[in-house]
MMTF fields as JSON, N, C-alpha, C and O atoms, coordinates in Angstrom:
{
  "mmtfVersion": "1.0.0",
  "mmtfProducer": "UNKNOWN",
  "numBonds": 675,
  "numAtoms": 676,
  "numGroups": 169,
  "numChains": 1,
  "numModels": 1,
  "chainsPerModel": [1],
  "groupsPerChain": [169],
  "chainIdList": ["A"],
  "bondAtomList": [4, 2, 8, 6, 12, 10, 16, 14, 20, 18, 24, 22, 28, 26, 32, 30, 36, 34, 40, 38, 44, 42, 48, 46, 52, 50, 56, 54, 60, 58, 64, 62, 68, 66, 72, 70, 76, 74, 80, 78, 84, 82, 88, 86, 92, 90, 96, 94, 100, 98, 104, 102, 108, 106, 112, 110, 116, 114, 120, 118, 124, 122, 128, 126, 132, 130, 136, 134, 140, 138, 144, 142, 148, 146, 152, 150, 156, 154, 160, 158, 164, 162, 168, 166, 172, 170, 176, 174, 180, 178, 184, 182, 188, 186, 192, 190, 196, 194, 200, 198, 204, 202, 208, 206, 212, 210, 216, 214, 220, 218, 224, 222, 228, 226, 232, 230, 236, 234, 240, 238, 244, 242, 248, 246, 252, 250, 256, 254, 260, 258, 264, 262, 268, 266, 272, 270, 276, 274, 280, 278, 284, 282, 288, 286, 292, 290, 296, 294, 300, 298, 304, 302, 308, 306, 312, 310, 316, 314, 320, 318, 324, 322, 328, 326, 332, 330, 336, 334, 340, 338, 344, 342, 348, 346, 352, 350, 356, 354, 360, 358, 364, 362, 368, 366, 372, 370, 376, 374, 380, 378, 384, 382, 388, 386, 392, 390, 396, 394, 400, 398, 404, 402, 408, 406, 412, 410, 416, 414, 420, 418, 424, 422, 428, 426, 432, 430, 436, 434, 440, 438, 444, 442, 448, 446, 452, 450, 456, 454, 460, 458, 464, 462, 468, 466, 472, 470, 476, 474, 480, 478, 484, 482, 488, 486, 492, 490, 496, 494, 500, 498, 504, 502, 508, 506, 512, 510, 516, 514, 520, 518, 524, 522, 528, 526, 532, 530, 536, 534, 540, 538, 544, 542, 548, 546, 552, 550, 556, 554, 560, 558, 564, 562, 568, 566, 572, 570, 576, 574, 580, 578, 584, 582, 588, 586, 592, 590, 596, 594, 600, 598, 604, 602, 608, 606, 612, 610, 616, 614, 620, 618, 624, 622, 628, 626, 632, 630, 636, 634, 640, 638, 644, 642, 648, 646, 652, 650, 656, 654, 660, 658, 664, 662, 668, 666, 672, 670],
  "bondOrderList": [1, 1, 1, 1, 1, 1, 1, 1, 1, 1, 1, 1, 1, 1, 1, 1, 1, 1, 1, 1, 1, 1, 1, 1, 1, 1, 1, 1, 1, 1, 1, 1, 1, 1, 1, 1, 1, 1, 1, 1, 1, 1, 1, 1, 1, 1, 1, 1, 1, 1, 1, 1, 1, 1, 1, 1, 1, 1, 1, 1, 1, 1, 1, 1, 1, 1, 1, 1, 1, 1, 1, 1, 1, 1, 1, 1, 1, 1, 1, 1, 1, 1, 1, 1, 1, 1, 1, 1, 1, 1, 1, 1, 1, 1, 1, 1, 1, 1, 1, 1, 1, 1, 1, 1, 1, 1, 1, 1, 1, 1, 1, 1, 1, 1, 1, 1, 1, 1, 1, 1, 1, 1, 1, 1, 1, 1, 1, 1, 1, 1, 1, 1, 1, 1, 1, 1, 1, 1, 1, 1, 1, 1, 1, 1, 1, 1, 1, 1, 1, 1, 1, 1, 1, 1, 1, 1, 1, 1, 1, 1, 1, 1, 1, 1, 1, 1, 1, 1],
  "groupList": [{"groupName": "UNK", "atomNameList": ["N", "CA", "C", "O"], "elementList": ["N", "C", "C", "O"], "formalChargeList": [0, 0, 0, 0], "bondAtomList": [1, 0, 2, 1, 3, 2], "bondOrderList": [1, 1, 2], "singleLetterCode": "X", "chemCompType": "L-PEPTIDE LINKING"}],
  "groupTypeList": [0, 0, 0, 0, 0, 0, 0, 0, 0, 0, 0, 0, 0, 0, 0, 0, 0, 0, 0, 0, 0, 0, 0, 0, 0, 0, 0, 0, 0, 0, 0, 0, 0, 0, 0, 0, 0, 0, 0, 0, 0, 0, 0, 0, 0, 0, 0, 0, 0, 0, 0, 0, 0, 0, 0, 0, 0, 0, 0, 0, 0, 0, 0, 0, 0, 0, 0, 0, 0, 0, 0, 0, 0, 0, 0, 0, 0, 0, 0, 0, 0, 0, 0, 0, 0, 0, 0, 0, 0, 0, 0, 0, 0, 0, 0, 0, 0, 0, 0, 0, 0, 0, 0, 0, 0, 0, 0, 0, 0, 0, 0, 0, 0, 0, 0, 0, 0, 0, 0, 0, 0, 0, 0, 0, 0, 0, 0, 0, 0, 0, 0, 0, 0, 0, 0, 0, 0, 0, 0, 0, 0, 0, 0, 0, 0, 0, 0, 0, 0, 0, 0, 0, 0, 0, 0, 0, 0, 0, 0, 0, 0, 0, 0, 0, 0, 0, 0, 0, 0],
  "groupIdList": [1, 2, 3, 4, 5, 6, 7, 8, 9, 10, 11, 12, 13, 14, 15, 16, 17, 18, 19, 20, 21, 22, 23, 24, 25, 26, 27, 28, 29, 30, 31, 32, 33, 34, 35, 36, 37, 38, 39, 40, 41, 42, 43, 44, 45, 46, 47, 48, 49, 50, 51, 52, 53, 54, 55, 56, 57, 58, 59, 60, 61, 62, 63, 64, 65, 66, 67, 68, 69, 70, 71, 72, 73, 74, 75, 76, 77, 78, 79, 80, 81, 82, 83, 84, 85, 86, 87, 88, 89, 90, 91, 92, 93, 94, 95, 96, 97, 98, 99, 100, 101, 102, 103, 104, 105, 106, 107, 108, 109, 110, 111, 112, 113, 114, 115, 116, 117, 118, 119, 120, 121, 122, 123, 124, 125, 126, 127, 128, 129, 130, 131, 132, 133, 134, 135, 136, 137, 138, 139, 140, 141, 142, 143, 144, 145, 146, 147, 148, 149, 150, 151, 152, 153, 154, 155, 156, 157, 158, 159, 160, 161, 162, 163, 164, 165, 166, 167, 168, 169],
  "secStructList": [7, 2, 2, 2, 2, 2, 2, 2, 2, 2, 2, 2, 2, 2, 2, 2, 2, 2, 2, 2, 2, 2, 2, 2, 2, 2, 2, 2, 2, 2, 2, 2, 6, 6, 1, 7, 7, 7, 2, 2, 2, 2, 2, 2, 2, 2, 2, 2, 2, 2, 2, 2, 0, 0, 0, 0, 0, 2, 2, 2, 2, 2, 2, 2, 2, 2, 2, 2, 2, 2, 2, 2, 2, 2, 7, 6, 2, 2, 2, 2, 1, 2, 2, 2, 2, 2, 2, 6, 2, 2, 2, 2, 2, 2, 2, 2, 2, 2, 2, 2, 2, 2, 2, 2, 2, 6, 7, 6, 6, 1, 7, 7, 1, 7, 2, 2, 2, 2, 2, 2, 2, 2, 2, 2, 2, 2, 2, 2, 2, 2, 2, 2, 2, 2, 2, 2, 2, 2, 7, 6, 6, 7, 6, 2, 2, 2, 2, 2, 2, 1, 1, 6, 6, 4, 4, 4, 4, 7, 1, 1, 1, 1, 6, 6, 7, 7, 7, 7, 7],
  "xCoordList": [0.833, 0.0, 0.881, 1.475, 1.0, 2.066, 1.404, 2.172, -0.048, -0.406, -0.307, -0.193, -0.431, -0.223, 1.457, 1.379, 2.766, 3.827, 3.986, 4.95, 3.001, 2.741, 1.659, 1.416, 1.11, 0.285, 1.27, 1.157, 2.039, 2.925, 3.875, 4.23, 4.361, 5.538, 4.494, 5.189, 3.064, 2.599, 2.248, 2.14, 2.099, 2.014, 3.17, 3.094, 4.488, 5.586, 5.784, 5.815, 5.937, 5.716, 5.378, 6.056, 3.503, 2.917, 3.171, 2.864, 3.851, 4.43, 5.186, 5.022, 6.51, 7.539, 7.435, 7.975, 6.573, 6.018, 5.432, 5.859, 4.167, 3.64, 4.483, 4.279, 5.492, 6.637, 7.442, 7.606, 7.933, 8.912, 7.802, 8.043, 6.66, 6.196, 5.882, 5.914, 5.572, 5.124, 6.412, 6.329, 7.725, 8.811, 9.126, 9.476, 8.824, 9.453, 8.351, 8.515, 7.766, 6.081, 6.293, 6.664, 5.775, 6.189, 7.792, 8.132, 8.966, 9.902, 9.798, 10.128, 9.426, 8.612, 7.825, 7.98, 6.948, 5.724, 6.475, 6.087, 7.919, 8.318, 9.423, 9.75, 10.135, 10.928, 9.855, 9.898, 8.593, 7.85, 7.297, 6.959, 7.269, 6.5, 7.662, 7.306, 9.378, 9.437, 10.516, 11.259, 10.223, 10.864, 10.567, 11.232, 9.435, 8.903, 9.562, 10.692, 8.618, 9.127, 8.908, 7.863, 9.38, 9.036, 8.087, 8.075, 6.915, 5.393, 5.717, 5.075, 7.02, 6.956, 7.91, 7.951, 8.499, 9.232, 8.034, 8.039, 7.437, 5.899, 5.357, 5.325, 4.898, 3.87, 4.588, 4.127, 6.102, 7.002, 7.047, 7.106, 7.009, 7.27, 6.014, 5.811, 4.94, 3.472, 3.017, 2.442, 3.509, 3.453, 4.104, 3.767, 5.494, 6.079, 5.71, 5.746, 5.35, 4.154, 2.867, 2.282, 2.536, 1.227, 1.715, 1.076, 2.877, 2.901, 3.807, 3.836, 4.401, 4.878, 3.359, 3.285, 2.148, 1.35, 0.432, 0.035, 0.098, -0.909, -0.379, -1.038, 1.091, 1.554, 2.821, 3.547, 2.656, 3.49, 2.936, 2.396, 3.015, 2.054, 0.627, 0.3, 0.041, -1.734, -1.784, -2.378, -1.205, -1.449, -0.391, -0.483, 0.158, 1.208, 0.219, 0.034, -0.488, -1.303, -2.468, -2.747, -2.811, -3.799, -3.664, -4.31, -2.547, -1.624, -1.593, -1.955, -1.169, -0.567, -1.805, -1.562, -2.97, -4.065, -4.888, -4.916, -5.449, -5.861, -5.806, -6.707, -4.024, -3.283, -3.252, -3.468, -2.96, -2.82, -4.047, -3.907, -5.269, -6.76, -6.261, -5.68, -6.702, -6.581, -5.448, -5.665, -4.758, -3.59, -4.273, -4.49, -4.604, -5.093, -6.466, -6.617, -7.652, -8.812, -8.556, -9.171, -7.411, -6.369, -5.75, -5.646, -5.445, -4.698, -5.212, -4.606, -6.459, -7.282, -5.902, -5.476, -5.639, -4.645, -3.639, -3.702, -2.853, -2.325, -3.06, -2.406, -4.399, -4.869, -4.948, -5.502, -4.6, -4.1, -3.37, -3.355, -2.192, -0.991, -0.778, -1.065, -0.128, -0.33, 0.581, 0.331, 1.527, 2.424, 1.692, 1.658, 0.945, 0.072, -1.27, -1.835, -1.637, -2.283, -1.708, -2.25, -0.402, 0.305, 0.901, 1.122, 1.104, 0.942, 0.032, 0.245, -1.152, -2.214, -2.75, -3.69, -2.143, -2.267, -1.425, -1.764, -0.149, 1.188, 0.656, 1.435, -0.196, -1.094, -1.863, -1.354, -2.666, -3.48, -2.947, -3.36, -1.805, -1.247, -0.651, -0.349, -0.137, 0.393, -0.913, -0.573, -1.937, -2.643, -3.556, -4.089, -3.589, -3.077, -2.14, -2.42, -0.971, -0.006, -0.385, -0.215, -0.829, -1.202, -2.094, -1.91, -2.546, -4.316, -3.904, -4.075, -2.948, -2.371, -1.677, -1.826, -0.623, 0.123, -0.833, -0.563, -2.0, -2.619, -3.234, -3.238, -3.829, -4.323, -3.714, -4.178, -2.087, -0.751, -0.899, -0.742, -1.115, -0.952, -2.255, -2.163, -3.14, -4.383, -4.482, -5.185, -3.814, -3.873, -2.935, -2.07, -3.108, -2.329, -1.709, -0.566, -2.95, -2.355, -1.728, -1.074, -1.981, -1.201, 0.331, 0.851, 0.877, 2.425, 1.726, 1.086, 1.876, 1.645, 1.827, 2.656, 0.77, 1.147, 2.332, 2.657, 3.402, 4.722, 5.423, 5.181, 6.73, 7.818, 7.918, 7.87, 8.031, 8.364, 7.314, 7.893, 5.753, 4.971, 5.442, 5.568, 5.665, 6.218, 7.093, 7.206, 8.307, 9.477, 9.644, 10.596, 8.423, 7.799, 7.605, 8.351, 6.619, 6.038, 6.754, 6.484, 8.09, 8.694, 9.399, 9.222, 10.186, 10.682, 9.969, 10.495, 8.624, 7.405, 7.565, 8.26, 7.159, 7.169, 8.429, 8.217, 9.237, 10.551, 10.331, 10.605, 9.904, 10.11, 9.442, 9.703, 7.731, 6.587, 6.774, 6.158, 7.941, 8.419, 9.251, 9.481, 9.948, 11.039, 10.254, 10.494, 9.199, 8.523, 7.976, 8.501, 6.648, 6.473, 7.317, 7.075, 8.469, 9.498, 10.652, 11.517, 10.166, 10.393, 9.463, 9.758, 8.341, 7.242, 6.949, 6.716, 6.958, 7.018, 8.244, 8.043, 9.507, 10.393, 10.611, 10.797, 10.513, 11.062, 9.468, 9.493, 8.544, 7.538, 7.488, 7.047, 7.758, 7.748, 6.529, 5.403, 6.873, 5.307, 4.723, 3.821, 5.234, 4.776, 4.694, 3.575, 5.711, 6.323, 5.945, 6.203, 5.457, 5.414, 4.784, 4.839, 4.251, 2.864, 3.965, 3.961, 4.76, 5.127, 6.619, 7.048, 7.04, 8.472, 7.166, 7.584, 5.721, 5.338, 4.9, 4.454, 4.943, 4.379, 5.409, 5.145, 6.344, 7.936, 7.703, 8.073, 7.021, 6.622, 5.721, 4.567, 6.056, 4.917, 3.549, 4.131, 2.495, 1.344, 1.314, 0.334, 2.643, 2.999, 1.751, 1.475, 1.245, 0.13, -0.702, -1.064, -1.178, -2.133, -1.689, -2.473, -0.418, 0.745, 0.993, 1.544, 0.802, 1.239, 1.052, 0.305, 1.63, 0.885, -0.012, -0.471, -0.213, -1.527, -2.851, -3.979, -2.529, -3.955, -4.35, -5.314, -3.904, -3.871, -5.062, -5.451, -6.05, -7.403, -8.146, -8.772, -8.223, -8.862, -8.479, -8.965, -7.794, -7.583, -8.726, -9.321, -8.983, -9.894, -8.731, -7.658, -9.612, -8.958, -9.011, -9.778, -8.285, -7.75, -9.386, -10.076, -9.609, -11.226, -10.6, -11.225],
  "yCoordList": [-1.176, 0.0, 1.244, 1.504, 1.866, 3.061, 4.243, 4.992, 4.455, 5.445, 5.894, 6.93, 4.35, 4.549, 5.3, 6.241, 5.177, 5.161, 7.161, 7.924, 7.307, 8.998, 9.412, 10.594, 8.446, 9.27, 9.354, 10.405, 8.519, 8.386, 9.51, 10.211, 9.766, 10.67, 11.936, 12.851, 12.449, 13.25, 13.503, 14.61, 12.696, 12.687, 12.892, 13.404, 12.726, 13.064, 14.489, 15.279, 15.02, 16.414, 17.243, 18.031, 16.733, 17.356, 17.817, 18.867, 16.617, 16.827, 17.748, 18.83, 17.379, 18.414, 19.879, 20.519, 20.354, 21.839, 22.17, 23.0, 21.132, 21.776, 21.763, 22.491, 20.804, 20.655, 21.962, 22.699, 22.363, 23.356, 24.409, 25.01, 24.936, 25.542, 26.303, 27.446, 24.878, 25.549, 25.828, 26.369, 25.265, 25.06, 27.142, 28.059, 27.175, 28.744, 29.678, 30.833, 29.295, 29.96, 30.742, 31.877, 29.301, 29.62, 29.945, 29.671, 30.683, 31.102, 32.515, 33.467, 32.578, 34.325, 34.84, 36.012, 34.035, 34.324, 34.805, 35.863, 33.873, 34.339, 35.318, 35.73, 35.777, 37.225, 37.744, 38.34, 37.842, 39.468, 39.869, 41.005, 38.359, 38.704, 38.853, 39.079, 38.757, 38.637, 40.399, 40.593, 41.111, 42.423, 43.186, 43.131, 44.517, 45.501, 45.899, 46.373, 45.617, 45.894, 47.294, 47.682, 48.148, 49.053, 48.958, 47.788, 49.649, 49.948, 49.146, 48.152, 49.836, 49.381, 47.933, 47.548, 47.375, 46.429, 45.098, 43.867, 45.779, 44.861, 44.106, 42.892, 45.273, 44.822, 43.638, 42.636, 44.419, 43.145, 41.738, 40.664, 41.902, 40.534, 39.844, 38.702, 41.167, 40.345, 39.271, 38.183, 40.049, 39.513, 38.436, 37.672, 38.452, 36.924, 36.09, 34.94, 36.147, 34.759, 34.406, 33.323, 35.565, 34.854, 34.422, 33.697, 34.976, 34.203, 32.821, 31.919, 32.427, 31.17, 30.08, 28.881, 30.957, 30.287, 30.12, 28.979, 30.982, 30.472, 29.848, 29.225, 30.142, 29.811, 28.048, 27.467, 27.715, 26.728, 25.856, 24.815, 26.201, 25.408, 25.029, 23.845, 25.731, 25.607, 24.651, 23.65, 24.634, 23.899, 22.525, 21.484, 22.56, 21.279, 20.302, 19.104, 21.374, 20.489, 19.485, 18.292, 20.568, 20.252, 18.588, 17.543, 19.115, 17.999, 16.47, 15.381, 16.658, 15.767, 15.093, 14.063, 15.706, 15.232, 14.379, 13.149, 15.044, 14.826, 12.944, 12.105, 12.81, 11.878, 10.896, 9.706, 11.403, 10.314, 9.946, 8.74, 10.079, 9.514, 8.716, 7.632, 9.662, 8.162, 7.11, 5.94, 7.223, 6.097, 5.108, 3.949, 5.536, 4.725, 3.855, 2.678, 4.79, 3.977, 2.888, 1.836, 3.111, 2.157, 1.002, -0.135, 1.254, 0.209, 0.343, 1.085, -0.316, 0.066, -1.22, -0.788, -1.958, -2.911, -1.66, -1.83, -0.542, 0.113, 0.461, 0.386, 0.834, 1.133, -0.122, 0.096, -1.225, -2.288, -2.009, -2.231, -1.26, -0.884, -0.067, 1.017, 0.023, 0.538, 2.119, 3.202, 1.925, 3.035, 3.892, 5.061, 3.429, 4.28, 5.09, 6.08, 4.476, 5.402, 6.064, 7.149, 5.905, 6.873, 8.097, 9.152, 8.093, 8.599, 10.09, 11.299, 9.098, 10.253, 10.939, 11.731, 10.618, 11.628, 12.49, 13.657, 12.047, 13.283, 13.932, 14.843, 13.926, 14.454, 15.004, 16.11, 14.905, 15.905, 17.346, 18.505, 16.613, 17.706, 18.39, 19.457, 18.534, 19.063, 20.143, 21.232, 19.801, 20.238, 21.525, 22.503, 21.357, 22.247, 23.221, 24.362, 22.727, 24.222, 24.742, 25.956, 24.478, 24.686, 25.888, 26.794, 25.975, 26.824, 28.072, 29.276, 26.912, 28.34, 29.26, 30.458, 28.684, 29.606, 30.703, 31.903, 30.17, 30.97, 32.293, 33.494, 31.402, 32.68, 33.989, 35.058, 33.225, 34.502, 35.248, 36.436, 35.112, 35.569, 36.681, 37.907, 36.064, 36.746, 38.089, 39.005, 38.249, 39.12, 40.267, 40.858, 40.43, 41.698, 42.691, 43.036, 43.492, 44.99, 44.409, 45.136, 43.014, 42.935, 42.349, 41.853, 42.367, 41.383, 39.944, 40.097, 38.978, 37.698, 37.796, 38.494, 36.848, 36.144, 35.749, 35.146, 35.913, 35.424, 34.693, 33.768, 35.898, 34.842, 33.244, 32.31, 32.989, 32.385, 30.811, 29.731, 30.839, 30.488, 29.377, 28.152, 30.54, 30.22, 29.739, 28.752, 30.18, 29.278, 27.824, 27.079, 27.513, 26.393, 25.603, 24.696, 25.97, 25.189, 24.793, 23.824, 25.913, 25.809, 24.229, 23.246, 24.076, 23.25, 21.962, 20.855, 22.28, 20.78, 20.836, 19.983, 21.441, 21.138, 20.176, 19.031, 20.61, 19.531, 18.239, 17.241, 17.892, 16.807, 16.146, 14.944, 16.884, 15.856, 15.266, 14.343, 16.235, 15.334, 14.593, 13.976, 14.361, 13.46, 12.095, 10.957, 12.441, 11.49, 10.574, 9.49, 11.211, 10.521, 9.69, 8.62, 10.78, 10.101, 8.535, 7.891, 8.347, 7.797, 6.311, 5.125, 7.032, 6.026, 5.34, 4.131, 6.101, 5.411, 4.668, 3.874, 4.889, 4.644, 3.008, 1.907, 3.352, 2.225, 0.955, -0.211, 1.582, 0.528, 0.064, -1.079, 0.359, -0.258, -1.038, -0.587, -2.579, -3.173, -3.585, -4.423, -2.978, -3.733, -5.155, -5.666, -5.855, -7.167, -7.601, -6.811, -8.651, -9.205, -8.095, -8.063, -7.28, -6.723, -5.214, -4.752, -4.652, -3.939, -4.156, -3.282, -5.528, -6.034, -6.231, -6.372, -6.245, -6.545, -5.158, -5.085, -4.102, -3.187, -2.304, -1.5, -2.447, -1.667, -2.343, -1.684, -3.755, -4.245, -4.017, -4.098, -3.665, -3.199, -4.285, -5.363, -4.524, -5.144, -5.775, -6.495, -5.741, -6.618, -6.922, -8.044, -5.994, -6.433, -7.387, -8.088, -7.623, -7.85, -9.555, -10.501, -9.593, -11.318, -11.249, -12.311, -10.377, -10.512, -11.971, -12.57, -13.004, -14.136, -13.525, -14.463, -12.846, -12.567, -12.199, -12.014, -12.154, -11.838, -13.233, -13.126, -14.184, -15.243, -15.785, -16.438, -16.015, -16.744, -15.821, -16.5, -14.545, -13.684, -13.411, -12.462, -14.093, -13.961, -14.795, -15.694, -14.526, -14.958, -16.061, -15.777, -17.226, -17.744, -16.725, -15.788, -17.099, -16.267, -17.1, -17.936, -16.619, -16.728, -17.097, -17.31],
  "zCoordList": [0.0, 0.0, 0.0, 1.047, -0.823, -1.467, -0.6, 0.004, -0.505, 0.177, 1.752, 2.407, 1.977, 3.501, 3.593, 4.382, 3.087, 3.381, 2.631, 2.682, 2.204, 1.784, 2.968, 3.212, 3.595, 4.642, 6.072, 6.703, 6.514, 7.265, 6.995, 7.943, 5.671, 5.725, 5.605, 5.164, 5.803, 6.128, 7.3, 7.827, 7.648, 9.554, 9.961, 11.078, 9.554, 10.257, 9.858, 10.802, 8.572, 8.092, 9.152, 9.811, 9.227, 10.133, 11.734, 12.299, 12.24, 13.754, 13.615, 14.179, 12.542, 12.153, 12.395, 13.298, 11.345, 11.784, 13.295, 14.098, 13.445, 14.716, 16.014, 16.986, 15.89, 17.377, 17.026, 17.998, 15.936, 15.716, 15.839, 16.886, 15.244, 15.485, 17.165, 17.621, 17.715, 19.019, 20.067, 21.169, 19.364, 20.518, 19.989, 20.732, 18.554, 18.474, 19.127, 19.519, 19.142, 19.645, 21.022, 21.325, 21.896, 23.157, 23.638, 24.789, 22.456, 23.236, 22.808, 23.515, 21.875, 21.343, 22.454, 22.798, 23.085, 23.962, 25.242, 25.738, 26.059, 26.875, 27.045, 28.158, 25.681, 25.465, 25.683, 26.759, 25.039, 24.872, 26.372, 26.702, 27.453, 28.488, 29.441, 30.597, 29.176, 29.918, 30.401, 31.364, 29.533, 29.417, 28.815, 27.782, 28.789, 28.174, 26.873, 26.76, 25.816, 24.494, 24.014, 24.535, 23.321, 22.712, 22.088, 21.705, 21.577, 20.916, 19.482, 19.14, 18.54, 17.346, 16.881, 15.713, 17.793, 17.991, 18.977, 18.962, 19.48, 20.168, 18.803, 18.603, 17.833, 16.898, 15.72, 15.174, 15.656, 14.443, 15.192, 14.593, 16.783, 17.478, 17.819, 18.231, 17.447, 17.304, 15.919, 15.887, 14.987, 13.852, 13.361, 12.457, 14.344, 13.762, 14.702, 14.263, 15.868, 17.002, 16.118, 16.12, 15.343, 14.621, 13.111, 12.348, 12.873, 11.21, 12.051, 11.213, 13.117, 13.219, 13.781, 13.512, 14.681, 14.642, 13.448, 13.213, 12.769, 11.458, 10.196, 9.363, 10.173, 8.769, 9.272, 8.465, 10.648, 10.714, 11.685, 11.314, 13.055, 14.013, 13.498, 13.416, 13.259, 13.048, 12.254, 12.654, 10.92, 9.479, 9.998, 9.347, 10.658, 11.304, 11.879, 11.668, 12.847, 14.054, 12.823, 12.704, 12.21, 11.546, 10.636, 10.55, 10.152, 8.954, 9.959, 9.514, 11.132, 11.969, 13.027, 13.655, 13.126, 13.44, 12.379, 12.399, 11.596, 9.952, 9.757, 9.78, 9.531, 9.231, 10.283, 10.052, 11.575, 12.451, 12.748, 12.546, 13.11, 12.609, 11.406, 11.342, 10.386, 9.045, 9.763, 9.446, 10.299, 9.938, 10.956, 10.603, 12.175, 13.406, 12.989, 13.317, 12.048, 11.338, 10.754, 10.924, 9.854, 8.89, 9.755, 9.298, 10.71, 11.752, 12.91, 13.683, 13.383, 14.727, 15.751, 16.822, 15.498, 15.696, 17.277, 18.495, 16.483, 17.337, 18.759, 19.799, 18.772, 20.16, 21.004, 22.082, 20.847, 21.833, 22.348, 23.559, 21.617, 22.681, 23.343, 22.835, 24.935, 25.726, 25.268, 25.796, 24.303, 24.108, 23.505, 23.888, 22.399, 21.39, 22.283, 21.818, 23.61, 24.91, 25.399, 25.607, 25.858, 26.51, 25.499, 26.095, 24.471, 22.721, 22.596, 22.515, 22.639, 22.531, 23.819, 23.771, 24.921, 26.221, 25.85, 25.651, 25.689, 25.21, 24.127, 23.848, 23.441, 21.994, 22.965, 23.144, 23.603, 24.331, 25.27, 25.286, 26.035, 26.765, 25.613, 26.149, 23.926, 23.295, 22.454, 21.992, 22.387, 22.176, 23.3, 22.776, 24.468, 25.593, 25.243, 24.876, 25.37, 25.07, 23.943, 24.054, 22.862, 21.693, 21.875, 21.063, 22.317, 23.142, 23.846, 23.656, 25.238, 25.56, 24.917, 25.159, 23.79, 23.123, 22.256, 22.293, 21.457, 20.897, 21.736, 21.468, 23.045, 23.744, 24.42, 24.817, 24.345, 24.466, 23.221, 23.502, 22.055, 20.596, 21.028, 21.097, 21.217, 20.991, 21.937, 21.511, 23.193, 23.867, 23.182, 23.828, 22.288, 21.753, 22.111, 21.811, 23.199, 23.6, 24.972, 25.72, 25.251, 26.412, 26.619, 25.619, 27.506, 27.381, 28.198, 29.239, 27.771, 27.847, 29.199, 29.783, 29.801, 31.479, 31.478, 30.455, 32.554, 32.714, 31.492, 30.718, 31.823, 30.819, 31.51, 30.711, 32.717, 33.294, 33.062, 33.178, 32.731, 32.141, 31.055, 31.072, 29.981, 28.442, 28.467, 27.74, 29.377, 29.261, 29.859, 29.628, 30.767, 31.185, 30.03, 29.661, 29.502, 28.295, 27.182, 26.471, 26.987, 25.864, 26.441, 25.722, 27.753, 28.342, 28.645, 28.756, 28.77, 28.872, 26.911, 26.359, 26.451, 25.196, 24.405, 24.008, 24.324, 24.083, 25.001, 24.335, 26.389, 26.582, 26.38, 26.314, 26.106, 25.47, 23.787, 23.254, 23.146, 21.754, 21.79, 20.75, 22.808, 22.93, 23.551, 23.146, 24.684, 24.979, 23.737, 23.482, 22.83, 22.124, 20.798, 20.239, 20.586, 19.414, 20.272, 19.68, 21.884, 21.783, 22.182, 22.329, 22.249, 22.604, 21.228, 21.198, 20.082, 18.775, 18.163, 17.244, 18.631, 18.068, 18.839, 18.32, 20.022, 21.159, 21.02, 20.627, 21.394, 21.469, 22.745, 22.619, 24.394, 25.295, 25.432, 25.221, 25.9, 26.342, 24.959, 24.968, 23.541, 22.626, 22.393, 22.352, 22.237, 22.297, 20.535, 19.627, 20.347, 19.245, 18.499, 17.27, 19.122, 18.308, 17.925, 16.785, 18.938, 18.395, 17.004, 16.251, 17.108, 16.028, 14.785, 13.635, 14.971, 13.509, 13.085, 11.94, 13.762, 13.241, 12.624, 11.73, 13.029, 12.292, 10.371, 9.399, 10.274, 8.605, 7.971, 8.391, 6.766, 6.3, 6.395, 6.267, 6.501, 6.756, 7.661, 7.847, 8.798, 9.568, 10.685, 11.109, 10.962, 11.886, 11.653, 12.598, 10.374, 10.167, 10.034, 9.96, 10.033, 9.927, 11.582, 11.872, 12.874, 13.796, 14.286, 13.513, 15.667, 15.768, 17.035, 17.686, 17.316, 18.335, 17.523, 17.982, 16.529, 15.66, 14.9, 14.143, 14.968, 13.969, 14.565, 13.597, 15.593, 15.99, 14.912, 14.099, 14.724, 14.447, 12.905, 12.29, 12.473, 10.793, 9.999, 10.592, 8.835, 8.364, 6.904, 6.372, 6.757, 5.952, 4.399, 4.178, 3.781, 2.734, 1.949, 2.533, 0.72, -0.362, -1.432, -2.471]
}
């Protein structure tokens, strides 16, 4: 299946931007909050928090949600595993900062709640991508199920699925 291996390298795309997106995001968010900017140097540092959120994070998140649905519909097989739960919690808390960062963007005439905040998040942010790059990479707790899923159709050849295979027609 040629498509799946173009939807995969779109789902990675997608993380791509939205992790870089939000790691530059929230460190924009905690310079501007964390030392009074000048009026016309405010608005250029307003404008590049929202062209890194609308033109890189947003369309990332988007790309990288989108895809990882299709891929999971495509392979319901993965939500057996306990990594691919612990996965999409780290997808939730990333989607959180995501929110908050926007709602720093959105306060315009104001300087963002604490640098100290942002520079939190920027710091939770890196470790929730390292978490999941290595919850996907490693597979803890996978076992058979996770050595067949590194092949292509491999799940579907796993031997824990074999009661549940249907003879071939």
């Amino acid at each position: 299946m040629q498509w799946m291996s173009w939807l995969r390298a779109g789902h990675v795309i997608g993380v791509l931007c939205w992790a870089g997106g939000l790691l530059a995001l929230t460190r924009l968010l905690a310079a501007r909050a964390a030392r009074p900017v000048a009026p016309e140097a405010a608005e250029r540092l307003i404008a590049v928090e929202r062209a890194v959120y609308f033109r890189l994070a947003a369309p990332g998140s988007f790309l990288a949600l989108l895809s990882g649905i299709w891929l999971l519909s495509e392979q319901r097989e993965l939500l057996r595993m306990g990594a691919m739960h612990a996965k999409l919690g780290l997808v939730g808390v990333l989607l959180v900062i995501d929110h908050l960062s926007l709602r720093g963007i959105k306060r315009i005439g104001e300087r963002p709640a604490g640098g100290r905040m942002y520079t939190a998040l920027h710091a939770l942010t890196a470790l929730l991508i390292a978490a999941v790059a290595i919850l996907i990479i490693v597979r803890p707790g996978g076992g058979a199920l996770a050595i067949a899923a590194t092949k292509p159709a491999g799940l579907r050849a796993a031997p824990c699925w074999a009661r549940w295979r249907r003879a071939p027609r």
